[in-house]
PDB file of C-alpha atoms in Angstrom:
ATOM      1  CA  UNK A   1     281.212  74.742 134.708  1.00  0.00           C
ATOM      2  CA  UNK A   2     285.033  74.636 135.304  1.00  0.00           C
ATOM      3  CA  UNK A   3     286.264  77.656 133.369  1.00  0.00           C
ATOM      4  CA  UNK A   4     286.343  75.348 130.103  1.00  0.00           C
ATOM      5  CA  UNK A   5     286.533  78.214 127.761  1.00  0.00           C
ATOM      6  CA  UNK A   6     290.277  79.101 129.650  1.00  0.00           C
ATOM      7  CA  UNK A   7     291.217  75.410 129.449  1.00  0.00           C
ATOM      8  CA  UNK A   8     289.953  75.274 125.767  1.00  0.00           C
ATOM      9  CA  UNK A   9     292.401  78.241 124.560  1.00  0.00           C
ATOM     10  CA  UNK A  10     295.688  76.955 126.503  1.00  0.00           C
ATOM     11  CA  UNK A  11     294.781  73.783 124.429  1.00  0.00           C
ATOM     12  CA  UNK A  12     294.523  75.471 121.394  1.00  0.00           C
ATOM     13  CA  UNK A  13     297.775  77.161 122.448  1.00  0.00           C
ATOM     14  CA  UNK A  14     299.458  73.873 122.680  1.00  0.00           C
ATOM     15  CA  UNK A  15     298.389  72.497 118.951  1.00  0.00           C
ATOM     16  CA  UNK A  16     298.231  68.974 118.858  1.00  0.00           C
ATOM     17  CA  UNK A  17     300.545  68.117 121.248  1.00  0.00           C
ATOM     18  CA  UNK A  18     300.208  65.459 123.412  1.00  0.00           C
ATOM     19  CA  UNK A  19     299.106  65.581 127.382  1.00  0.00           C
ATOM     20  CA  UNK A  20     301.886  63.726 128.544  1.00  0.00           C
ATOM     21  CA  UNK A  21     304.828  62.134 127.236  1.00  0.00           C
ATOM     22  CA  UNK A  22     307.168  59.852 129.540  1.00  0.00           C
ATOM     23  CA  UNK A  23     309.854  58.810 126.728  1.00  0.00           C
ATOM     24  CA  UNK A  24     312.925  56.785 128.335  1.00  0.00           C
ATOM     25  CA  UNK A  25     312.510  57.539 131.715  1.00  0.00           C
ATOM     26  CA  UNK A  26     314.389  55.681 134.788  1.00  0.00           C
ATOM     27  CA  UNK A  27     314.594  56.571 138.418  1.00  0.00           C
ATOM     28  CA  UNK A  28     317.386  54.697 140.727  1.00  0.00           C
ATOM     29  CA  UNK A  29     317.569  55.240 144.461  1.00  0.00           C
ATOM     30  CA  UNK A  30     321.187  53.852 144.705  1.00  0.00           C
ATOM     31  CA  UNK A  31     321.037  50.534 143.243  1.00  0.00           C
ATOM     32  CA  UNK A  32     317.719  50.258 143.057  1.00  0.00           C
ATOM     33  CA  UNK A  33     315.765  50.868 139.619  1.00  0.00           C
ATOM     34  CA  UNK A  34     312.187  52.059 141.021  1.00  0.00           C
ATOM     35  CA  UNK A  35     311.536  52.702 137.154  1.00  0.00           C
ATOM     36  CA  UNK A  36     312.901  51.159 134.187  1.00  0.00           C
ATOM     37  CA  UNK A  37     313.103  52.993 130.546  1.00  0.00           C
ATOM     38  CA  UNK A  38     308.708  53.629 130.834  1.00  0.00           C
ATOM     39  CA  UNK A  39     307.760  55.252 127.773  1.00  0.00           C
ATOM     40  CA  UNK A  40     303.530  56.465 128.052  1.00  0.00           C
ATOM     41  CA  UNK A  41     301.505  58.733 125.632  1.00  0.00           C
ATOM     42  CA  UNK A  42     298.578  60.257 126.835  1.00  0.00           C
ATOM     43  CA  UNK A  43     296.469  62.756 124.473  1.00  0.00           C
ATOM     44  CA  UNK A  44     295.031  65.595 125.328  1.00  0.00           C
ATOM     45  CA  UNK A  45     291.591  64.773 127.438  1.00  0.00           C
ATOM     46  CA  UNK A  46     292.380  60.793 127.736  1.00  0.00           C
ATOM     47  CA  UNK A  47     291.717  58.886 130.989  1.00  0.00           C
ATOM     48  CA  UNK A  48     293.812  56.354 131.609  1.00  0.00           C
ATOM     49  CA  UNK A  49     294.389  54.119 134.474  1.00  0.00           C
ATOM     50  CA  UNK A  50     298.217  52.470 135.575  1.00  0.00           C
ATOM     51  CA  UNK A  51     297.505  49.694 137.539  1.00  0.00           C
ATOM     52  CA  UNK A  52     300.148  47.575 139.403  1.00  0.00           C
ATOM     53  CA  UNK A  53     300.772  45.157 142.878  1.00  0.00           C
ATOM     54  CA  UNK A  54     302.560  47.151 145.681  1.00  0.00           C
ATOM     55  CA  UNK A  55     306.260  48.345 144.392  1.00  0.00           C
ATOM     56  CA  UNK A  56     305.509  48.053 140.848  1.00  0.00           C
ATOM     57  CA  UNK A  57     306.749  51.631 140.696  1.00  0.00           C
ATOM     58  CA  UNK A  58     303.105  53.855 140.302  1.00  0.00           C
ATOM     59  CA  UNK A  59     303.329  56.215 142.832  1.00  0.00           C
ATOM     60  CA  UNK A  60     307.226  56.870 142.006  1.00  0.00           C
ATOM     61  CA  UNK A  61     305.948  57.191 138.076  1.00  0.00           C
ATOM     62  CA  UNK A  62     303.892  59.993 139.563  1.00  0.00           C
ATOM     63  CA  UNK A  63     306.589  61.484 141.526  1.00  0.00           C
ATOM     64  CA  UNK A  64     308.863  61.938 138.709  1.00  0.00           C
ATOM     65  CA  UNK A  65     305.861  63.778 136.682  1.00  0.00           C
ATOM     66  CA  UNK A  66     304.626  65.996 138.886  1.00  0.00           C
ATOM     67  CA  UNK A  67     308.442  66.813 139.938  1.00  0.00           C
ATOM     68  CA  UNK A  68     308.631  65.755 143.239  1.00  0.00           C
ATOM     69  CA  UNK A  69     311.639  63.492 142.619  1.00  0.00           C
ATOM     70  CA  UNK A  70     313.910  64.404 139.922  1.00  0.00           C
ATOM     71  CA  UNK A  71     314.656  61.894 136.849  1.00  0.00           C
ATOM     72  CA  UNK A  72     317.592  59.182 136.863  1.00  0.00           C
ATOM     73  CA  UNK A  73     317.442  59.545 133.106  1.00  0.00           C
ATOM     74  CA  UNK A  74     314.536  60.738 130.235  1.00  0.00           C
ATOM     75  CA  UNK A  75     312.357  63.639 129.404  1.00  0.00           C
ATOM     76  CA  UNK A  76     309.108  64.524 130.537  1.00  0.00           C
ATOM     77  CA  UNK A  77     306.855  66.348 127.956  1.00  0.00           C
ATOM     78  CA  UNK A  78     303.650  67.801 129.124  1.00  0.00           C
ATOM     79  CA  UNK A  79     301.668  69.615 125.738  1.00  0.00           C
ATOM     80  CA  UNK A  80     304.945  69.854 124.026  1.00  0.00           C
ATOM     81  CA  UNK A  81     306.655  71.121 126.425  1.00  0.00           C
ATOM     82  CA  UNK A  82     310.067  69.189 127.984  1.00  0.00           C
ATOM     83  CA  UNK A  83     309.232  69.834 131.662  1.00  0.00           C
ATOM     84  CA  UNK A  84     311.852  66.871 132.410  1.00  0.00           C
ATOM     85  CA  UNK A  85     313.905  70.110 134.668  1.00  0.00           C
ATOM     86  CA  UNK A  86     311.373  72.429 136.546  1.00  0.00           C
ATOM     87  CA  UNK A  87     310.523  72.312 139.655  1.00  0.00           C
ATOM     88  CA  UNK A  88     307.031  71.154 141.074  1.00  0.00           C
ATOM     89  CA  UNK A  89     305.461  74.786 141.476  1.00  0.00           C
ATOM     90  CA  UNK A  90     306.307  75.714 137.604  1.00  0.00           C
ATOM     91  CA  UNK A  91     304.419  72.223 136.553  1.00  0.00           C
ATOM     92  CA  UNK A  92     301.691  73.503 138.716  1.00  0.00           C
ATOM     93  CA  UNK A  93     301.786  76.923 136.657  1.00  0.00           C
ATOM     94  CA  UNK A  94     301.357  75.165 134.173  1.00  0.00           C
ATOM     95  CA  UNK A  95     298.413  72.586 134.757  1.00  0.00           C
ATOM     96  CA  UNK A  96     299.822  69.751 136.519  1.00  0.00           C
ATOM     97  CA  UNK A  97     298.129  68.667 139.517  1.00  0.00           C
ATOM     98  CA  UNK A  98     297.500  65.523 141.648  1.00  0.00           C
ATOM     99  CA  UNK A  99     296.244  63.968 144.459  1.00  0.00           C
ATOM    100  CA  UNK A 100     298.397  62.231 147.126  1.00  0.00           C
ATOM    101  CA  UNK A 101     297.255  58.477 148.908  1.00  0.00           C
ATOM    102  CA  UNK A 102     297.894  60.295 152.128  1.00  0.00           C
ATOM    103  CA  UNK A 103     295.378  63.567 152.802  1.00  0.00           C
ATOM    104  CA  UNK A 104     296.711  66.494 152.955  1.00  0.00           C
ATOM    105  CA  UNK A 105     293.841  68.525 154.122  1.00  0.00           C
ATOM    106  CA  UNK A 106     293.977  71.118 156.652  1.00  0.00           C
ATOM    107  CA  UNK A 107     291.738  69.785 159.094  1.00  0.00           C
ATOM    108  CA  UNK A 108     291.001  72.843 161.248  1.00  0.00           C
ATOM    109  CA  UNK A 109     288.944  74.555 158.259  1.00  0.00           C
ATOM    110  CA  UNK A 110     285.991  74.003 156.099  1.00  0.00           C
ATOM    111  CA  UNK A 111     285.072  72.443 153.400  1.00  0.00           C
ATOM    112  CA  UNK A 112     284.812  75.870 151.407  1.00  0.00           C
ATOM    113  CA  UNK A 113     287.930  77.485 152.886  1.00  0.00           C
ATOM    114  CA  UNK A 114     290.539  74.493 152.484  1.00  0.00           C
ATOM    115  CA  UNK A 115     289.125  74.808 148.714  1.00  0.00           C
ATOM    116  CA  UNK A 116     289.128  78.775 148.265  1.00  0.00           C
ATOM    117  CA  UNK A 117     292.747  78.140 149.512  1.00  0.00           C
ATOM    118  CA  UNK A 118     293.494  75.732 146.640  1.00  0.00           C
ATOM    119  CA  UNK A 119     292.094  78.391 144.303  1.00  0.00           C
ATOM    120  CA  UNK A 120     294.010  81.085 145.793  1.00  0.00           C
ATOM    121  CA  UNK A 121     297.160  79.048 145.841  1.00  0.00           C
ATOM    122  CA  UNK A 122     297.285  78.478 142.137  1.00  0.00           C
ATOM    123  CA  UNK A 123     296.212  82.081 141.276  1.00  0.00           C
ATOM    124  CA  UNK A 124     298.457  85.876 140.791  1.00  0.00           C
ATOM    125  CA  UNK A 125     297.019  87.379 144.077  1.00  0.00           C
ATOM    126  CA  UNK A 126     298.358  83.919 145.959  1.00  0.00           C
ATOM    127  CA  UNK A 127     300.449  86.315 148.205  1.00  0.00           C
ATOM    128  CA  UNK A 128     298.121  88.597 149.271  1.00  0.00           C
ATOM    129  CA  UNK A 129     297.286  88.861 152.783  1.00  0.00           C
ATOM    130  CA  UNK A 130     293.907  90.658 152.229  1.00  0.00           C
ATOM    131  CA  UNK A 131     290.084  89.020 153.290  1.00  0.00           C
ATOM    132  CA  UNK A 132     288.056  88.020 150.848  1.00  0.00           C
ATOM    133  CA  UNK A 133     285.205  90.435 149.910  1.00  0.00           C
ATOM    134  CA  UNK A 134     281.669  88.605 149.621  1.00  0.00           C
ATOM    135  CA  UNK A 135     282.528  89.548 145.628  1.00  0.00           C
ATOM    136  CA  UNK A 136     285.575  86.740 145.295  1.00  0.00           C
ATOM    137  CA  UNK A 137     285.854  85.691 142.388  1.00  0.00           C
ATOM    138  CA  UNK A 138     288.097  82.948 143.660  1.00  0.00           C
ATOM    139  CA  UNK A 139     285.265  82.418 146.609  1.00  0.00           C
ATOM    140  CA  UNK A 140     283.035  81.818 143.765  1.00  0.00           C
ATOM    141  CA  UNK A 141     285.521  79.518 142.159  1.00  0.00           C
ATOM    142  CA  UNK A 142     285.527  77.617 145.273  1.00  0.00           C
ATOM    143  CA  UNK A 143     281.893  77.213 145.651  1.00  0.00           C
ATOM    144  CA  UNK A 144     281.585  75.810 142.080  1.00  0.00           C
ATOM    145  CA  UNK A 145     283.751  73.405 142.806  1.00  0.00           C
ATOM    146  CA  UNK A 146     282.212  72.474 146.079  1.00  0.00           C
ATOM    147  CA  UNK A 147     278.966  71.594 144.418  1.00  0.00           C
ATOM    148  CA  UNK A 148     281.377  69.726 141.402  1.00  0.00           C
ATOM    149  CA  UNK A 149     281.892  67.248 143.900  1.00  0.00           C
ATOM    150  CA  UNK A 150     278.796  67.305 145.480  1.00  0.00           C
ATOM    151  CA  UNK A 151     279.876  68.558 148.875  1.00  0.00           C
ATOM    152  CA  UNK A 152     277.575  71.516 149.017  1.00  0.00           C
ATOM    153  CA  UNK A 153     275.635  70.345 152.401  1.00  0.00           C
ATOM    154  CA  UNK A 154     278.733  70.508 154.494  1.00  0.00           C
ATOM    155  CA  UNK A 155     280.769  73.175 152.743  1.00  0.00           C
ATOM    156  CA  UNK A 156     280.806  74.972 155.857  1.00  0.00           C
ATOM    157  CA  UNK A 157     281.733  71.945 158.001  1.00  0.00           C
ATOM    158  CA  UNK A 158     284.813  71.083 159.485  1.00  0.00           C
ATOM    159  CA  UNK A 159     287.144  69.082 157.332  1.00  0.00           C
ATOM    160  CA  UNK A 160     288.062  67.124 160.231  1.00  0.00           C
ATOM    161  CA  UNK A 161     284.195  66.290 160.451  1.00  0.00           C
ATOM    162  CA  UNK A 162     284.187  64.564 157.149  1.00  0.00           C
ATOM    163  CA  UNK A 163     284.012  60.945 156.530  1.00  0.00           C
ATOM    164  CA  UNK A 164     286.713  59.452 154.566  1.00  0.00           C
ATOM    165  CA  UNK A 165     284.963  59.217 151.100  1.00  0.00           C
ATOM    166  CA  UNK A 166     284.023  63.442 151.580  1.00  0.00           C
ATOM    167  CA  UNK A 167     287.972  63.952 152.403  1.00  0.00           C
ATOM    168  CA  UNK A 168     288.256  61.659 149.104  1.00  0.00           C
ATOM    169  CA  UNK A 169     286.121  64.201 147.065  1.00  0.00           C
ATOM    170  CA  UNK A 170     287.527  67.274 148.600  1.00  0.00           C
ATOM    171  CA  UNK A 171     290.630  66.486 147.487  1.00  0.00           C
ATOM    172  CA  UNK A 172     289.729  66.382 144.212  1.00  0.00           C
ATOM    173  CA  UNK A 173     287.941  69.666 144.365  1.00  0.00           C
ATOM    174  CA  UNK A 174     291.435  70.973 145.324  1.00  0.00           C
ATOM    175  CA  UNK A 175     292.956  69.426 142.445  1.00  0.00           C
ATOM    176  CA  UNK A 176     290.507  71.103 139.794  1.00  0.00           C
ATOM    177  CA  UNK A 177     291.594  74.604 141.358  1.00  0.00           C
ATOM    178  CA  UNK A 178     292.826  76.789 138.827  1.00  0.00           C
ATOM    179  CA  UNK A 179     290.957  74.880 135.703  1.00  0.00           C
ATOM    180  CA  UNK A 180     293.931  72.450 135.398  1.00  0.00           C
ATOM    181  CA  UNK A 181     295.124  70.969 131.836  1.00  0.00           C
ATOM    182  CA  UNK A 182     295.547  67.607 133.243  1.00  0.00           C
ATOM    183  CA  UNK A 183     295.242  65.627 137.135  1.00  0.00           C
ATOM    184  CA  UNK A 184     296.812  62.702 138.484  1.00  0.00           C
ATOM    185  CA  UNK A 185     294.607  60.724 141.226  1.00  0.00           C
ATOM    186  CA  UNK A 186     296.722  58.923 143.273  1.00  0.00           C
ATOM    187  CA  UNK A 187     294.569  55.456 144.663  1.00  0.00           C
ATOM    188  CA  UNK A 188     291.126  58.248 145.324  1.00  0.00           C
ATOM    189  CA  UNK A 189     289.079  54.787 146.476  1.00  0.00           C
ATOM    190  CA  UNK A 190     291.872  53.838 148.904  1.00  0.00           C
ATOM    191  CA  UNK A 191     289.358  53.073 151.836  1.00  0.00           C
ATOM    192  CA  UNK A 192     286.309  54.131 150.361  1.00  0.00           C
ATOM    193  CA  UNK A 193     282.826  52.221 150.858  1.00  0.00           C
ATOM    194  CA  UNK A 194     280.870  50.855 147.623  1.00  0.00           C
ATOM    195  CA  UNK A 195     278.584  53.581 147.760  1.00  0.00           C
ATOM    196  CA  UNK A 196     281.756  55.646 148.274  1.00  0.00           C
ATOM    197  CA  UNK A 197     282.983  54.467 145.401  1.00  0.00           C
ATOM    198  CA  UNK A 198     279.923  54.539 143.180  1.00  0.00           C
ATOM    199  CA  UNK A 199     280.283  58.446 143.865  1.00  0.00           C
ATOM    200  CA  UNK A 200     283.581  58.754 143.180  1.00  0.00           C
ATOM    201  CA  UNK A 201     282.961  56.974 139.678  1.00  0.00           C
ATOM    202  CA  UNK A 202     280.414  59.700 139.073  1.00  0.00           C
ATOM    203  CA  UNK A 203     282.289  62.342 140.259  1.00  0.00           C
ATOM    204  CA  UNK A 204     285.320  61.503 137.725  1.00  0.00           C
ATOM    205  CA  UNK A 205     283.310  60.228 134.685  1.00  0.00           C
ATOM    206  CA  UNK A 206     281.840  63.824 135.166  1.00  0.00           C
ATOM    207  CA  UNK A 207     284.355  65.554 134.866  1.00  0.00           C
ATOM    208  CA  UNK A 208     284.659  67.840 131.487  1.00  0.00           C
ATOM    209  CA  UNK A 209     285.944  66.279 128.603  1.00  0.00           C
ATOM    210  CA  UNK A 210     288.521  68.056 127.799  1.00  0.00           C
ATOM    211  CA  UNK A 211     290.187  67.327 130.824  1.00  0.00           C
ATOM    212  CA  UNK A 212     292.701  64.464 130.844  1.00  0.00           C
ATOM    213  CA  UNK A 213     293.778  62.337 133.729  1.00  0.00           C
ATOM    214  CA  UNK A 214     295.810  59.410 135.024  1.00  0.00           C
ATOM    215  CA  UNK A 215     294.223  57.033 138.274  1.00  0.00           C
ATOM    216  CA  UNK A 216     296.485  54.676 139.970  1.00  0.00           C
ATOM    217  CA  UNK A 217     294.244  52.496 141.930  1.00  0.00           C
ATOM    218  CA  UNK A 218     294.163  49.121 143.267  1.00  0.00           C
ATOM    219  CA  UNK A 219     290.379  48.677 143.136  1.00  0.00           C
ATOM    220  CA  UNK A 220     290.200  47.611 139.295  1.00  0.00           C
ATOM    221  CA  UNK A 221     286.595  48.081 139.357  1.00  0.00           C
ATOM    222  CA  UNK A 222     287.001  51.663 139.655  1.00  0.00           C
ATOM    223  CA  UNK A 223     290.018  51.768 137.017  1.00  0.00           C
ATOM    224  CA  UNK A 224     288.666  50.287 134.736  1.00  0.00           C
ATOM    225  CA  UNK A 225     284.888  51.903 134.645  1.00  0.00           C
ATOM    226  CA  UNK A 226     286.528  55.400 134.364  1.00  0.00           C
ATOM    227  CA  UNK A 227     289.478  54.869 132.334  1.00  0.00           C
ATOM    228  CA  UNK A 228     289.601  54.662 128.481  1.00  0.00           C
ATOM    229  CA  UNK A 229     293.161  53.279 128.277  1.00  0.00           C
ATOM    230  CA  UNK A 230     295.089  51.341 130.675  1.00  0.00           C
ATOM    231  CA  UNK A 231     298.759  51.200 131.833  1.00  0.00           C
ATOM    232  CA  UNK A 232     300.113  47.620 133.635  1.00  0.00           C
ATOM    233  CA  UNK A 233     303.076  48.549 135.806  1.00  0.00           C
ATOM    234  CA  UNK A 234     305.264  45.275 136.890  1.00  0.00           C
ATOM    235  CA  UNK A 235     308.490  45.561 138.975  1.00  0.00           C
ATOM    236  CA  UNK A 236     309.233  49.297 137.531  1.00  0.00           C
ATOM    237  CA  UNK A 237     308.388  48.445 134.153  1.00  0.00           C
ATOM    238  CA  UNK A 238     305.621  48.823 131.773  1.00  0.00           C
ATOM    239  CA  UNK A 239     304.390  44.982 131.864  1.00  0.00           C
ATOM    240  CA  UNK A 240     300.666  45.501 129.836  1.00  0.00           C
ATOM    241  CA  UNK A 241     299.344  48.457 127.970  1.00  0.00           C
ATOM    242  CA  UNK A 242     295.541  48.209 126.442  1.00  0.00           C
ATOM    243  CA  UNK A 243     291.922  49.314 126.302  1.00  0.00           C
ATOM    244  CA  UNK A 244     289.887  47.844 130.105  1.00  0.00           C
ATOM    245  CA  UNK A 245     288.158  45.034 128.432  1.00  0.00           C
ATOM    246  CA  UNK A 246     291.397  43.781 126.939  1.00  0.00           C
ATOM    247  CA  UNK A 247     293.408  43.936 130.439  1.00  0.00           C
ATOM    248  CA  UNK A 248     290.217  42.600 132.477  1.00  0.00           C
ATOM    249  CA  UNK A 249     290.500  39.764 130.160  1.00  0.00           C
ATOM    250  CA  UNK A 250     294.451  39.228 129.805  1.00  0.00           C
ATOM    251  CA  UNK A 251     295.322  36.140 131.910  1.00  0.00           C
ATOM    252  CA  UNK A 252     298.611  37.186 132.516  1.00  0.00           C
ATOM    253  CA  UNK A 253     297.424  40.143 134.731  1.00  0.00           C
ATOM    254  CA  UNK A 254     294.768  37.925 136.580  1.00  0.00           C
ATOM    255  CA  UNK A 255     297.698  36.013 137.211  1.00  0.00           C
ATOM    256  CA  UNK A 256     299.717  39.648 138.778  1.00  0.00           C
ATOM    257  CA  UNK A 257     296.654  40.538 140.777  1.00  0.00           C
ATOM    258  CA  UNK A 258     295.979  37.563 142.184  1.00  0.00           C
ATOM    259  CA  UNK A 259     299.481  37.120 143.545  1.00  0.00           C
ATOM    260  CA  UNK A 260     301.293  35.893 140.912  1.00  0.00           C
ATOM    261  CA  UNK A 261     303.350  37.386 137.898  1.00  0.00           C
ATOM    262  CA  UNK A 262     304.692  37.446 134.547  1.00  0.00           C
ATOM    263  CA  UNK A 263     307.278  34.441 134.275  1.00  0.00           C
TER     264      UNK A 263
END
């Protein structure tokens, strides 16, 4: 179990504020509007999916959020809180995390140590220097989370032994260090095989309830079998928003993903 009953009283905490709320927000590089005045709401425990061709602004969306690049203009809310001005750690602090299209694994450990790191990394004794003792609670943390995503058999192997669907579901081991209030999966099938894949969908359909989520992913059969809500992204803008059977169905985005686009 992923330390639901800690997760369960920050949400209590937070009343019934939402997850996430985007309201206004823009980001220019120069000239350039990556995003355009996108406005989401996502309640506490939702899954939604933003979907969207290459440069329709997803992975910037997800930049701005997690802090990585700051806003043009907006406010970022995350259970009430306007987190539009802290940095990336203090969104961490507080619950934020994601995953990134590109690993960022560290290659030359296992499986169990590039997760007890995660752990340790989001935890008060983060800048300790001491071993573990065979007693580590954050070691037994780890572990859990290891068999969470069903990488138990090689949690002492090499991570640069993995295949690329086991670096897939490592990563999101990492991400649910520190019972986190809410994750963003940046494209997690991005290369994966179909039975790859079929794991993955297990892996985040099992995840606890409570526990909210945006995926940005090109493979719309994954999207759209985990997510309750989706998000169409279109040159920067919010193009579609809907439940999966209503934007499987919409013409206009069969139209977008098969090369097309909104006239």
């Amino acid at each position: 179990m992923i330390a639901q009953s800690s997760v369960t009283q920050r949400l209590s905490a937070t009343g019934t504020a939402n997850a996430l709320e985007l309201r206004g927000v823009s980001k220019l590089f120069g000239a350039l509007a990556a995003l355009s005045d996108i406005n989401i709401t996502v309640r506490p425990g939702e899954r939604r999916a933003v979907l969207g061709s290459n440069g329709a602004g997803k992975t910037t969306l997800f930049n701005c959020v997690t802090g990585d690049f700051p806003l043009t203009t907006g406010a970022i809310r995350f259970f009430g809180e306007d987190i539009s001005a802290f940095p990336a750690h203090e969104r961490i602090r507080r619950g934020l995390r994601r995953t990134y299209q590109i690993s960022l694994l560290l290659n030359g450990l296992s499986v169990i140590d590039n997760v007890y790191l995660a752990c340790r990394g989001v935890s008060r004794g983060r800048f300790s220097f001491l071993r573990p003792r065979r007693d580590d609670a954050l070691m037994a943390s780890a572990e859990t989370l290891v068999r969470v995503v069903s990488l138990d058999s090689v949690q002492d192997a090499l991570v640069s032994t993995l295949s690329h669907g086991q670096q897939r579901q490592l990563e999101i081991a990492m991400a649910l260090a520190g019972a986190p209030r809410f994750i963003l999966f940046d494209e997690p099938a991005a290369g994966l095989s179909p039975t790859e894949r079929r794991d993955l969908i297990q892996i985040l359909t099992g995840l606890p309830s409570h526990m909210g989520f945006i995926i940005i992913e090109h493979d719309m059969d994954v999207a759209l079998r985990v997510a309750e809500s989706v998000t169409m992204m279109h040159n920067g803008r919010i193009f579609k928003e809907g439940k999966p059977s209503e934007i499987e169905d919409d013409p206009e985005v069969q139209a977008l993903y098969l090369g097309g686009g909104p006239d």
